[in-house]
Amino acid sequence: MSSQSTSFKSLEDLRAACLDLPAGSDAAASAVAKRQDSLTKPPGSLGRLETIAAWLGRWQGRDMPKLDAVKVFVFAGNHGVTAQGVSAYPSEVTVQMVANFAGGGAAINQLARIAGAGLDVIPLDLDRPTGDFTQVPAMDEQAFLAAVSAGYDAVTKDLDLVCFGEMGIGNTTPAAAISTALFGGGAEKWTGRGTGVDDAGLKRKLVAIEAGLKRHTDSLSDPLKIAAALGGRELAAIFGATLAARRNNVPVLLDGFVCTAAAAPLARLHPTGLAHTIAAHVSAEAGHRRLLEALGLPPLLDLGMRLGEGSGACLAVNIVRSALECHARMASFAEAGVSEK
């Protein structure tokens, strides 16, 4: 994908979009909740399935939500910080896995098919890794804006639900760096083994993150500058896609640690920046549970997954579909002739 065409011309242009977010439809959410209370079950007995239905209604603006157009977006990027030995796999695996997605051989291909979701894989300048953030910013302003815009432009108003995922060797290091910069507590709190680095590899990750934080001290007060200096193209694209989904009234299922870290700056820029998202699962990567807690996003699933690719988010589509089927097809007490309490 070309990095020449951008929707956002400056960080301030992007910041303005992040501060101007629709609130969703209270009326639709209330209508969904009212119907839930009329269905043949004790009130609240379907637990989060009921709140998921109301969440869909709020962000779609419909008292009878729909899931006709569900899509998974997987953004792929390469990272200069892999030069610091932070990954168990070489960078060429990113390109190889993108080819595997195209051939239908990855986990996400199977999960998208069974969930009735379309799959778009968007590679972002894979032949041009980001800068090594221990030495230079991962992206300058224009490269960052181009990646954000690629994600933003992918999400259209006609979608009913989207899942975001990523592919990028080494990208748990930028994710941990962004989490540390946004929420503090030191790199050890947020850094895990990613694709399976040994103790020496984990130490290299920690050293690289601390070096990046020290080098980019001047950027650490601004969530957008943090995302540019310490992130990656696929993370920036997920940020842009999350922003576009909010502005287009499309609900979002977030995947694992990298995806959540990519979206997290929006929560620091706007107090309800991630209200249109649900955390699909909590991954086995060390920092993800802490990050979800910091963002106030309770996960739907806890299956020990740590693959990325949008796999956990796509799996949760089946739960969202189940919530909608109960909402749409259950009988009310009056319709079924069942006595109420």
PDB file of C-alpha atoms in Angstrom, residues 12 19 32 37 39 86 105 119 131 140 143 153 163 179 190 230 236 264 284 309 327 339:
ATOM      1  CA  GLU A  12      -3.413  18.404  14.857  1.00  0.00           C
ATOM      2  CA  LEU A  19     -11.724  14.797  20.065  1.00  0.00           C
ATOM      3  CA  VAL A  32     -32.819  -2.909  23.116  1.00  0.00           C
ATOM      4  CA  ASP A  37     -36.617  -7.256  29.774  1.00  0.00           C
ATOM      5  CA  LEU A  39     -38.220 -11.770  26.748  1.00  0.00           C
ATOM      6  CA  VAL A  86      13.577  -8.856  20.369  1.00  0.00           C
ATOM      7  CA  GLY A 105      -3.857 -21.326   5.262  1.00  0.00           C
ATOM      8  CA  LEU A 119     -11.314 -10.909   5.635  1.00  0.00           C
ATOM      9  CA  GLY A 131      12.917   2.929  12.242  1.00  0.00           C
ATOM     10  CA  ASP A 140       8.121  10.462  11.269  1.00  0.00           C
ATOM     11  CA  ALA A 143       4.753   8.051   7.759  1.00  0.00           C
ATOM     12  CA  ASP A 153      -9.944   4.599   5.024  1.00  0.00           C
ATOM     13  CA  CYS A 163     -12.575  -7.018  14.054  1.00  0.00           C
ATOM     14  CA  SER A 179       1.663   0.665  27.036  1.00  0.00           C
ATOM     15  CA  TRP A 190       4.033  -4.682  30.213  1.00  0.00           C
ATOM     16  CA  LEU A 230       7.373   3.851  19.553  1.00  0.00           C
ATOM     17  CA  ALA A 236      -1.002   3.053  13.560  1.00  0.00           C
ATOM     18  CA  ALA A 264      -5.162   2.667  23.580  1.00  0.00           C
ATOM     19  CA  ALA A 284      -1.635 -15.035  27.273  1.00  0.00           C
ATOM     20  CA  GLU A 309      -4.106 -12.095  13.354  1.00  0.00           C
ATOM     21  CA  HIS A 327     -32.463 -10.608  21.134  1.00  0.00           C
ATOM     22  CA  SER A 339     -46.684 -15.792  33.074  1.00  0.00           C
TER      23      SER A 339
END
